[in-house]
mmCIF file of C-alpha atoms in Angstrom:
data_model
loop_
_atom_site.group_PDB
_atom_site.id
_atom_site.type_symbol
_atom_site.label_atom_id
_atom_site.label_comp_id
_atom_site.label_asym_id
_atom_site.label_seq_id
_atom_site.Cartn_x
_atom_site.Cartn_y
_atom_site.Cartn_z
ATOM 1 C CA MET U 19 -1.420 -25.735 86.055
ATOM 2 C CA GLN U 20 2.306 -25.308 85.380
ATOM 3 C CA TYR U 21 3.826 -21.869 85.702
ATOM 4 C CA PRO U 22 6.691 -20.828 83.325
ATOM 5 C CA THR U 23 10.094 -20.939 84.839
ATOM 6 C CA PRO U 24 12.664 -18.139 84.372
ATOM 7 C CA ARG U 25 14.603 -20.373 82.008
ATOM 8 C CA MET U 26 11.585 -20.865 79.755
ATOM 9 C CA VAL U 27 10.957 -17.109 79.683
ATOM 10 C CA ASN U 28 14.532 -16.405 78.639
ATOM 11 C CA MET U 29 14.300 -18.968 75.827
ATOM 12 C CA VAL U 30 11.135 -17.356 74.434
ATOM 13 C CA ILE U 31 12.693 -13.885 74.541
ATOM 14 C CA LYS U 32 15.810 -15.176 72.764
ATOM 15 C CA LYS U 33 13.789 -16.796 70.002
ATOM 16 C CA GLU U 34 11.828 -13.596 69.439
ATOM 17 C CA GLU U 35 15.048 -11.595 69.133
ATOM 18 C CA GLU U 36 16.471 -14.100 66.630
ATOM 19 C CA ALA U 37 13.275 -13.908 64.581
ATOM 20 C CA LYS U 38 13.506 -10.102 64.527
ATOM 21 C CA GLU U 39 17.138 -10.248 63.363
ATOM 22 C CA ILE U 40 16.282 -12.682 60.582
ATOM 23 C CA SER U 41 13.361 -10.506 59.490
ATOM 24 C CA HIS U 42 15.543 -7.393 59.543
ATOM 25 C CA GLU U 43 18.293 -9.059 57.495
ATOM 26 C CA LYS U 44 15.728 -10.290 54.983
ATOM 27 C CA GLY U 45 14.301 -6.780 54.688
ATOM 28 C CA ASP U 46 17.754 -5.372 54.067
ATOM 29 C CA ASP U 47 18.353 -7.976 51.341
ATOM 30 C CA ASP U 48 15.044 -7.134 49.667
ATOM 31 C CA THR U 49 15.843 -3.430 49.779
ATOM 32 C CA ALA U 50 19.256 -4.041 48.260
ATOM 33 C CA THR U 51 17.735 -6.185 45.504
ATOM 34 C CA ALA U 52 15.149 -3.502 44.730
ATOM 35 C CA ALA U 53 17.873 -0.871 44.653
ATOM 36 C CA VAL U 54 19.850 -2.907 42.133
ATOM 37 C CA ALA U 55 16.733 -3.425 40.018
ATOM 38 C CA GLU U 56 15.956 0.275 40.095
ATOM 39 C CA GLU U 57 19.512 1.313 39.185
ATOM 40 C CA LYS U 58 19.532 3.005 35.769
ATOM 41 C CA MET U 59 21.990 2.287 32.999
ATOM 42 C CA LYS U 60 23.150 5.736 31.892
ATOM 43 C CA LEU U 61 24.028 5.517 28.192
ATOM 44 C CA THR U 62 24.409 7.915 25.296
ATOM 45 C CA VAL U 63 22.335 7.551 22.143
ATOM 46 C CA ASP U 64 25.358 6.152 20.295
ATOM 47 C CA GLU U 65 25.853 3.490 22.938
ATOM 48 C CA VAL U 66 22.194 2.459 22.849
ATOM 49 C CA ILE U 67 22.268 2.188 19.050
ATOM 50 C CA GLU U 68 25.459 0.140 19.019
ATOM 51 C CA LYS U 69 24.501 -2.199 21.903
ATOM 52 C CA TYR U 70 20.746 -2.638 21.651
ATOM 53 C CA VAL U 71 19.201 -1.129 18.490
ATOM 54 C CA GLY U 72 21.774 -2.294 15.963
ATOM 55 C CA SER U 73 24.302 -0.278 14.023
ATOM 56 C CA PHE U 74 22.405 -0.520 10.728
ATOM 57 C CA GLY U 75 19.272 -2.621 10.482
ATOM 58 C CA LEU U 76 15.950 -2.644 8.689
ATOM 59 C CA SER U 77 14.648 0.353 10.632
ATOM 60 C CA GLN U 78 17.662 2.502 9.744
ATOM 61 C CA MET U 79 17.529 1.432 6.096
ATOM 62 C CA LEU U 80 13.869 2.442 5.920
ATOM 63 C CA GLN U 81 14.638 5.785 7.574
ATOM 64 C CA VAL U 82 17.496 6.518 5.149
ATOM 65 C CA VAL U 83 15.403 5.678 2.076
ATOM 66 C CA LEU U 84 12.425 7.731 3.239
ATOM 67 C CA VAL U 85 14.353 10.899 4.027
ATOM 68 C CA SER U 86 16.702 10.580 1.042
ATOM 69 C CA PHE U 87 13.712 10.573 -1.294
ATOM 70 C CA SER U 88 13.434 14.329 -0.746
ATOM 71 C CA TRP U 89 16.620 14.719 -2.799
ATOM 72 C CA VAL U 90 14.514 13.950 -5.868
ATOM 73 C CA PHE U 91 12.606 17.231 -5.463
ATOM 74 C CA ASP U 92 15.835 19.049 -4.712
ATOM 75 C CA SER U 93 17.438 18.036 -8.006
ATOM 76 C CA GLN U 94 14.283 18.628 -10.034
ATOM 77 C CA ASN U 95 13.914 22.191 -8.779
ATOM 78 C CA THR U 96 17.616 22.892 -9.169
ATOM 79 C CA LEU U 97 17.929 21.667 -12.744
ATOM 80 C CA VAL U 98 14.475 22.378 -14.152
ATOM 81 C CA THR U 99 15.788 25.553 -15.815
ATOM 82 C CA ILE U 100 17.731 23.378 -18.249
ATOM 83 C CA PHE U 101 14.385 22.934 -19.972
ATOM 84 C CA THR U 102 12.308 25.945 -18.916
ATOM 85 C CA ASP U 103 14.995 28.588 -19.535
ATOM 86 C CA ALA U 104 16.568 26.969 -22.594
ATOM 87 C CA GLN U 105 17.236 28.676 -25.908
ATOM 88 C CA PRO U 106 14.362 27.945 -28.304
ATOM 89 C CA SER U 107 15.028 25.367 -30.999
ATOM 90 C CA GLY U 108 14.786 27.922 -33.811
ATOM 91 C CA TRP U 109 12.771 30.664 -35.514
ATOM 92 C CA ARG U 110 11.161 31.341 -38.863
ATOM 93 C CA CYS U 111 9.800 34.252 -40.813
ATOM 94 C CA LYS U 112 6.087 34.874 -40.696
ATOM 95 C CA THR U 113 4.213 34.523 -43.970
ATOM 96 C CA SER U 114 2.243 37.709 -43.312
ATOM 97 C CA ALA U 115 5.474 39.647 -42.801
ATOM 98 C CA MET U 116 6.849 38.433 -46.128
ATOM 99 C CA ASN U 117 3.767 39.729 -47.932
ATOM 100 C CA ALA U 118 4.006 43.117 -46.203
ATOM 101 C CA SER U 119 6.779 45.669 -46.057
ATOM 102 C CA LEU U 120 9.564 43.175 -45.351
ATOM 103 C CA SER U 121 11.205 41.580 -48.358
ATOM 104 C CA PRO U 122 10.957 37.802 -48.184
ATOM 105 C CA SER U 123 14.296 37.360 -49.927
ATOM 106 C CA TRP U 124 16.017 39.573 -47.336
ATOM 107 C CA CYS U 125 14.453 37.604 -44.426
ATOM 108 C CA MET U 126 15.438 34.265 -45.953
ATOM 109 C CA ASN U 127 18.950 35.407 -46.792
ATOM 110 C CA ASP U 128 19.444 36.521 -43.187
ATOM 111 C CA THR U 129 18.824 32.940 -41.996
ATOM 112 C CA ALA U 130 21.789 31.403 -43.748
ATOM 113 C CA GLY U 131 22.485 27.894 -42.585
ATOM 114 C CA GLY U 132 18.985 27.477 -41.191
ATOM 115 C CA GLY U 133 17.521 25.767 -44.203
ATOM 116 C CA GLY U 134 14.463 27.171 -46.027
ATOM 117 C CA ASN U 135 12.948 29.981 -44.010
ATOM 118 C CA GLU U 136 14.068 28.697 -40.593
ATOM 119 C CA GLY U 137 17.051 29.808 -38.527
ATOM 120 C CA GLN U 138 18.821 28.136 -35.597
ATOM 121 C CA LEU U 139 20.550 31.091 -33.945
ATOM 122 C CA PRO U 140 18.287 33.558 -32.123
ATOM 123 C CA GLY U 141 20.914 36.272 -32.585
ATOM 124 C CA HIS U 142 19.983 36.443 -36.269
ATOM 125 C CA VAL U 143 16.598 37.946 -35.424
ATOM 126 C CA CYS U 144 18.008 40.992 -33.647
ATOM 127 C CA GLY U 145 18.018 43.000 -36.864
ATOM 128 C CA LEU U 146 14.526 41.999 -37.955
ATOM 129 C CA ALA U 147 11.423 44.056 -37.413
ATOM 130 C CA ALA U 148 9.187 43.043 -34.539
ATOM 131 C CA GLY U 149 6.402 40.753 -35.667
ATOM 132 C CA SER U 150 8.224 39.638 -38.813
ATOM 133 C CA TRP U 151 9.328 36.317 -37.333
ATOM 134 C CA GLU U 152 8.202 33.709 -34.785
ATOM 135 C CA TRP U 153 9.715 30.980 -32.639
ATOM 136 C CA ILE U 154 9.413 27.403 -33.829
ATOM 137 C CA GLY U 155 7.222 25.629 -31.271
ATOM 138 C CA GLY U 156 5.549 28.852 -30.142
ATOM 139 C CA ASN U 157 6.299 31.443 -27.495
ATOM 140 C CA SER U 158 5.270 29.180 -24.609
ATOM 141 C CA ALA U 159 8.098 26.677 -25.051
ATOM 142 C CA THR U 160 10.599 28.474 -22.778
ATOM 143 C CA THR U 161 10.870 31.643 -20.733
ATOM 144 C CA ILE U 162 13.308 33.078 -23.267
ATOM 145 C CA ALA U 163 10.792 32.671 -26.072
ATOM 146 C CA GLU U 164 7.846 34.018 -24.046
ATOM 147 C CA TRP U 165 9.567 37.133 -22.703
ATOM 148 C CA ASP U 166 11.988 37.722 -25.606
ATOM 149 C CA LEU U 167 15.135 37.403 -23.494
ATOM 150 C CA ILE U 168 17.437 37.846 -26.486
ATOM 151 C CA CYS U 169 19.544 40.560 -28.094
ATOM 152 C CA HIS U 170 19.698 43.567 -25.722
ATOM 153 C CA ARG U 171 17.598 41.668 -23.115
ATOM 154 C CA LYS U 172 19.798 38.591 -23.167
ATOM 155 C CA PHE U 173 21.383 39.337 -19.771
ATOM 156 C CA LEU U 174 17.973 38.938 -18.096
ATOM 157 C CA ALA U 175 17.945 35.213 -18.915
ATOM 158 C CA ALA U 176 20.675 34.539 -16.309
ATOM 159 C CA ILE U 177 19.004 36.394 -13.425
ATOM 160 C CA PRO U 178 16.493 33.683 -12.338
ATOM 161 C CA THR U 179 19.158 30.991 -12.003
ATOM 162 C CA SER U 180 21.559 33.310 -10.195
ATOM 163 C CA LEU U 181 18.884 34.316 -7.695
ATOM 164 C CA PHE U 182 17.946 30.666 -7.193
ATOM 165 C CA PHE U 183 21.407 29.825 -5.843
ATOM 166 C CA ILE U 184 21.582 33.032 -3.804
ATOM 167 C CA GLY U 185 18.304 31.970 -2.201
ATOM 168 C CA SER U 186 19.823 28.557 -1.484
ATOM 169 C CA ILE U 187 22.673 30.181 0.454
ATOM 170 C CA PHE U 188 20.269 32.115 2.676
ATOM 171 C CA GLY U 189 18.040 29.060 3.012
ATOM 172 C CA CYS U 190 20.839 26.869 4.357
ATOM 173 C CA THR U 191 21.467 29.334 7.183
ATOM 174 C CA PHE U 192 17.771 29.630 7.973
ATOM 175 C CA TYR U 193 16.991 25.919 7.940
ATOM 176 C CA GLY U 194 20.092 25.027 9.948
ATOM 177 C CA ARG U 195 18.992 27.303 12.766
ATOM 178 C CA LEU U 196 15.375 26.216 12.499
ATOM 179 C CA ALA U 197 16.218 22.507 12.664
ATOM 180 C CA ASP U 198 18.588 22.873 15.628
ATOM 181 C CA VAL U 199 16.678 25.275 17.852
ATOM 182 C CA TRP U 200 12.987 25.321 16.999
ATOM 183 C CA LEU U 201 11.291 22.628 14.949
ATOM 184 C CA GLY U 202 13.693 19.717 14.831
ATOM 185 C CA ARG U 203 14.809 17.784 11.773
ATOM 186 C CA LYS U 204 11.547 16.089 10.795
ATOM 187 C CA LYS U 205 9.279 19.144 11.016
ATOM 188 C CA THR U 206 11.843 21.262 9.189
ATOM 189 C CA LEU U 207 11.929 18.701 6.371
ATOM 190 C CA LEU U 208 8.139 18.836 6.271
ATOM 191 C CA LEU U 209 8.185 22.637 6.065
ATOM 192 C CA ALA U 210 10.841 22.608 3.330
ATOM 193 C CA CYS U 211 8.766 20.241 1.187
ATOM 194 C CA ILE U 212 5.629 22.367 1.614
ATOM 195 C CA LEU U 213 7.429 25.576 0.674
ATOM 196 C CA THR U 214 9.165 23.870 -2.241
ATOM 197 C CA SER U 215 5.839 22.745 -3.653
ATOM 198 C CA ILE U 216 4.227 26.173 -3.205
ATOM 199 C CA THR U 217 7.056 28.190 -4.741
ATOM 200 C CA THR U 218 7.403 25.761 -7.642
ATOM 201 C CA PHE U 219 3.731 26.035 -8.490
ATOM 202 C CA PHE U 220 3.651 29.823 -8.260
ATOM 203 C CA ALA U 221 6.685 30.031 -10.542
ATOM 204 C CA SER U 222 4.444 28.605 -13.280
ATOM 205 C CA LEU U 223 2.117 31.605 -12.873
ATOM 206 C CA SER U 224 4.817 34.262 -13.350
ATOM 207 C CA PRO U 225 3.601 37.141 -15.551
ATOM 208 C CA ASN U 226 7.087 38.487 -16.303
ATOM 209 C CA VAL U 227 10.776 37.761 -15.827
ATOM 210 C CA TRP U 228 11.027 39.873 -12.652
ATOM 211 C CA ILE U 229 8.311 37.996 -10.758
ATOM 212 C CA TYR U 230 9.746 34.767 -12.125
ATOM 213 C CA SER U 231 13.212 35.690 -10.800
ATOM 214 C CA PHE U 232 11.817 36.460 -7.352
ATOM 215 C CA LEU U 233 9.967 33.146 -7.243
ATOM 216 C CA ARG U 234 13.111 31.300 -8.301
ATOM 217 C CA PHE U 235 14.893 32.985 -5.386
ATOM 218 C CA ALA U 236 12.096 31.825 -3.064
ATOM 219 C CA ASN U 237 12.252 28.346 -4.558
ATOM 220 C CA GLY U 238 16.001 28.116 -3.942
ATOM 221 C CA PHE U 239 15.443 29.286 -0.375
ATOM 222 C CA ALA U 240 12.704 26.683 0.158
ATOM 223 C CA ARG U 241 14.379 23.645 -1.349
ATOM 224 C CA SER U 242 17.687 24.043 0.555
ATOM 225 C CA GLY U 243 16.121 22.521 3.660
ATOM 226 C CA ASN U 244 15.546 19.171 1.940
ATOM 227 C CA GLY U 245 19.185 18.168 1.678
ATOM 228 C CA ILE U 246 20.212 19.464 5.107
ATOM 229 C CA CYS U 247 17.498 17.630 7.030
ATOM 230 C CA SER U 248 17.798 14.508 4.919
ATOM 231 C CA ILE U 249 21.482 14.028 5.695
ATOM 232 C CA VAL U 250 21.067 14.679 9.411
ATOM 233 C CA LEU U 251 18.033 12.399 9.796
ATOM 234 C CA SER U 252 19.952 9.634 8.021
ATOM 235 C CA MET U 253 23.182 9.908 9.975
ATOM 236 C CA GLU U 254 21.761 10.347 13.483
ATOM 237 C CA VAL U 255 20.020 6.955 13.659
ATOM 238 C CA VAL U 256 22.906 4.709 12.548
ATOM 239 C CA GLY U 257 26.143 3.542 14.117
ATOM 240 C CA ASN U 258 29.361 5.479 13.711
ATOM 241 C CA LYS U 259 30.827 3.317 10.963
ATOM 242 C CA TRP U 260 27.744 3.748 8.745
ATOM 243 C CA ARG U 261 27.430 7.534 8.877
ATOM 244 C CA GLY U 262 29.751 8.263 5.978
ATOM 245 C CA LEU U 263 27.981 5.742 3.766
ATOM 246 C CA VAL U 264 24.383 6.776 4.474
ATOM 247 C CA GLY U 265 25.371 10.399 3.945
ATOM 248 C CA GLN U 266 26.021 9.520 0.303
ATOM 249 C CA TYR U 267 22.735 7.718 -0.339
ATOM 250 C CA GLY U 268 20.948 10.996 -0.974
ATOM 251 C CA PHE U 269 23.030 11.603 -4.084
ATOM 252 C CA PHE U 270 21.597 8.461 -5.687
ATOM 253 C CA PHE U 271 18.136 9.960 -5.298
ATOM 254 C CA TYR U 272 19.452 13.317 -6.514
ATOM 255 C CA THR U 273 20.622 11.590 -9.687
ATOM 256 C CA ALA U 274 17.274 9.829 -10.024
ATOM 257 C CA GLY U 275 15.511 13.183 -9.869
ATOM 258 C CA LEU U 276 17.795 14.550 -12.557
ATOM 259 C CA LEU U 277 17.205 11.569 -14.844
ATOM 260 C CA SER U 278 13.444 11.893 -14.403
ATOM 261 C CA LEU U 279 13.337 15.447 -15.761
ATOM 262 C CA PRO U 280 13.762 14.618 -19.481
ATOM 263 C CA PHE U 281 10.910 12.112 -19.315
ATOM 264 C CA ILE U 282 8.660 14.751 -17.754
ATOM 265 C CA ALA U 283 9.787 17.623 -19.955
ATOM 266 C CA TYR U 284 9.679 15.981 -23.376
ATOM 267 C CA PRO U 285 5.886 15.418 -23.637
ATOM 268 C CA ILE U 286 5.242 19.045 -22.605
ATOM 269 C CA ARG U 287 8.221 20.625 -24.357
ATOM 270 C CA THR U 288 6.054 23.412 -25.837
ATOM 271 C CA HIS U 289 4.753 24.558 -22.407
ATOM 272 C CA TRP U 290 7.362 25.439 -19.797
ATOM 273 C CA ARG U 291 4.719 26.352 -17.209
ATOM 274 C CA TYR U 292 3.331 22.792 -17.210
ATOM 275 C CA LEU U 293 6.720 21.447 -16.192
ATOM 276 C CA TYR U 294 6.747 23.542 -13.024
ATOM 277 C CA ARG U 295 3.222 22.474 -12.160
ATOM 278 C CA ILE U 296 4.032 18.802 -12.558
ATOM 279 C CA ILE U 297 7.145 18.832 -10.384
ATOM 280 C CA SER U 298 5.257 20.751 -7.683
ATOM 281 C CA LEU U 299 3.046 17.711 -7.026
ATOM 282 C CA PRO U 300 5.532 15.013 -5.821
ATOM 283 C CA PRO U 301 6.512 16.957 -2.659
ATOM 284 C CA LEU U 302 2.860 17.049 -1.614
ATOM 285 C CA VAL U 303 2.497 13.301 -2.131
ATOM 286 C CA TYR U 304 5.698 12.777 -0.144
ATOM 287 C CA ILE U 305 4.382 14.901 2.734
ATOM 288 C CA PHE U 306 1.201 12.866 3.191
ATOM 289 C CA LEU U 307 2.449 9.351 2.417
ATOM 290 C CA LEU U 308 6.102 9.067 3.460
ATOM 291 C CA VAL U 309 6.992 11.779 5.980
ATOM 292 C CA PRO U 310 4.670 10.299 8.674
ATOM 293 C CA LEU U 311 6.848 7.160 8.606
ATOM 294 C CA VAL U 312 10.018 9.136 9.364
ATOM 295 C CA VAL U 313 11.170 9.281 13.003
ATOM 296 C CA GLU U 314 12.674 12.339 14.643
ATOM 297 C CA SER U 315 16.355 12.350 15.528
ATOM 298 C CA PRO U 316 16.739 10.908 19.057
ATOM 299 C CA ARG U 317 19.832 13.046 19.560
ATOM 300 C CA TRP U 318 17.921 16.257 18.915
ATOM 301 C CA LEU U 319 15.104 15.155 21.236
ATOM 302 C CA LEU U 320 17.616 14.381 23.972
ATOM 303 C CA VAL U 321 19.415 17.717 23.633
ATOM 304 C CA ARG U 322 16.067 19.532 23.819
ATOM 305 C CA GLY U 323 15.277 17.744 27.093
ATOM 306 C CA ARG U 324 12.653 15.394 25.622
ATOM 307 C CA ASN U 325 14.259 12.243 27.014
ATOM 308 C CA LYS U 326 11.152 10.068 27.029
ATOM 309 C CA GLU U 327 10.444 10.812 23.364
ATOM 310 C CA ALA U 328 14.064 10.083 22.447
ATOM 311 C CA LEU U 329 13.923 6.754 24.264
ATOM 312 C CA GLU U 330 10.616 5.896 22.565
ATOM 313 C CA VAL U 331 12.172 6.555 19.144
ATOM 314 C CA LEU U 332 15.030 4.199 19.998
ATOM 315 C CA ARG U 333 12.570 1.537 21.189
ATOM 316 C CA LYS U 334 10.662 1.878 17.927
ATOM 317 C CA LEU U 335 13.836 1.461 15.880
ATOM 318 C CA ALA U 336 14.777 -1.562 17.977
ATOM 319 C CA ARG U 337 11.353 -3.187 17.440
ATOM 320 C CA TRP U 338 11.723 -2.840 13.655
ATOM 321 C CA ASN U 339 15.093 -4.555 14.001
ATOM 322 C CA ARG U 340 13.458 -7.296 16.101
ATOM 323 C CA LYS U 341 15.351 -6.256 19.202
ATOM 324 C CA LYS U 342 14.375 -4.888 22.594
ATOM 325 C CA LEU U 343 15.804 -2.205 24.843
ATOM 326 C CA PRO U 344 16.219 -2.879 28.593
ATOM 327 C CA ASP U 345 13.690 -1.132 30.809
ATOM 328 C CA ASN U 346 16.287 0.562 33.016
ATOM 329 C CA ILE U 347 18.041 2.654 30.337
ATOM 330 C CA GLU U 348 18.510 6.355 30.988
ATOM 331 C CA LEU U 349 19.766 8.531 28.134
ATOM 332 C CA ILE U 350 22.462 11.091 28.766
ATOM 333 C CA ILE U 351 24.202 13.638 26.565
ATOM 334 C CA PRO U 352 27.794 12.665 25.652
ATOM 335 C CA SER U 353 29.203 15.753 27.408
ATOM 336 C CA GLN U 354 27.459 14.679 30.602
ATOM 337 C CA ALA U 355 28.884 11.189 30.255
ATOM 338 C CA THR U 356 32.412 12.618 29.977
ATOM 339 C CA THR U 357 31.891 14.821 33.044
ATOM 340 C CA THR U 358 30.526 11.911 35.083
ATOM 341 C CA GLY U 359 33.470 9.747 34.105
ATOM 342 C CA SER U 360 35.967 12.450 35.115
ATOM 343 C CA ASN U 361 34.318 12.935 38.511
ATOM 344 C CA THR U 362 34.327 9.200 39.161
ATOM 345 C CA PHE U 363 38.012 8.948 38.270
ATOM 346 C CA ASN U 364 38.902 11.813 40.582
#
């Protein structure tokens, strides 16, 4: 049996120390590699959109079209009074009135220029006895015909429209605060569409001009949220150079809504209430079919501290554009990015 010499013992100890050093260096390298892998890329939403999502792709186009469609309801509710509150087409003397106390020759002479026993200017009836004449097309054609908003009551015809735009002013303030602080852009758009549909329908049930005026005020208040949220939801998912352009897309849909009104109004031109009921339906269809496809603004989610949701929205937009976000992205607010940059420079 051979016993180890001191030299052999020293060699073994040296080899063990070298092995420990190699193992320690390898561990340090692995730790450094893991640290690099775990390092987050701190980017703003704008930077993520420009670098990884795409400035304006299929996902953004779909978002812009979906939210801009709400402008159709906005224009319909704004301009519906062109048909519902219009001056009636004309009036004529009643046959029963001619056979009674009113002289038929006097009634016909008072409608000069109207042709036969029909007149075109409602002002001509102000001197006639009540019940001696009637509107052509019936009293249900417009609000003016139904509630006799002529002669000394003529000023009442302008009240509903005036209150509608006053309601829009108050609505813009309300929805702006609601979208920024409480509900966000998508839920506020949803609420605006629901309220627009409700107030439009109830306007068709108005028993008099005063209730009708109040409901027009409520309708103006309700519909003002459509345009505000639509513009913001369009502009906050695209790159900087596209924001001005997508902000104008809503006006194409606004025009489409305006052009659709004559086609809806003409078949029911003798019933103004039906027009309100018909245009109250599209917002409900929009709520159930299209709004679920709209994504929330990632900027609003980030500002409200919902970073994971904001990042998920950006990943979803990137997938629709056939792109992919890196796994180590961390979203930051632009003000924080500026502060970080200043501290680093100092």
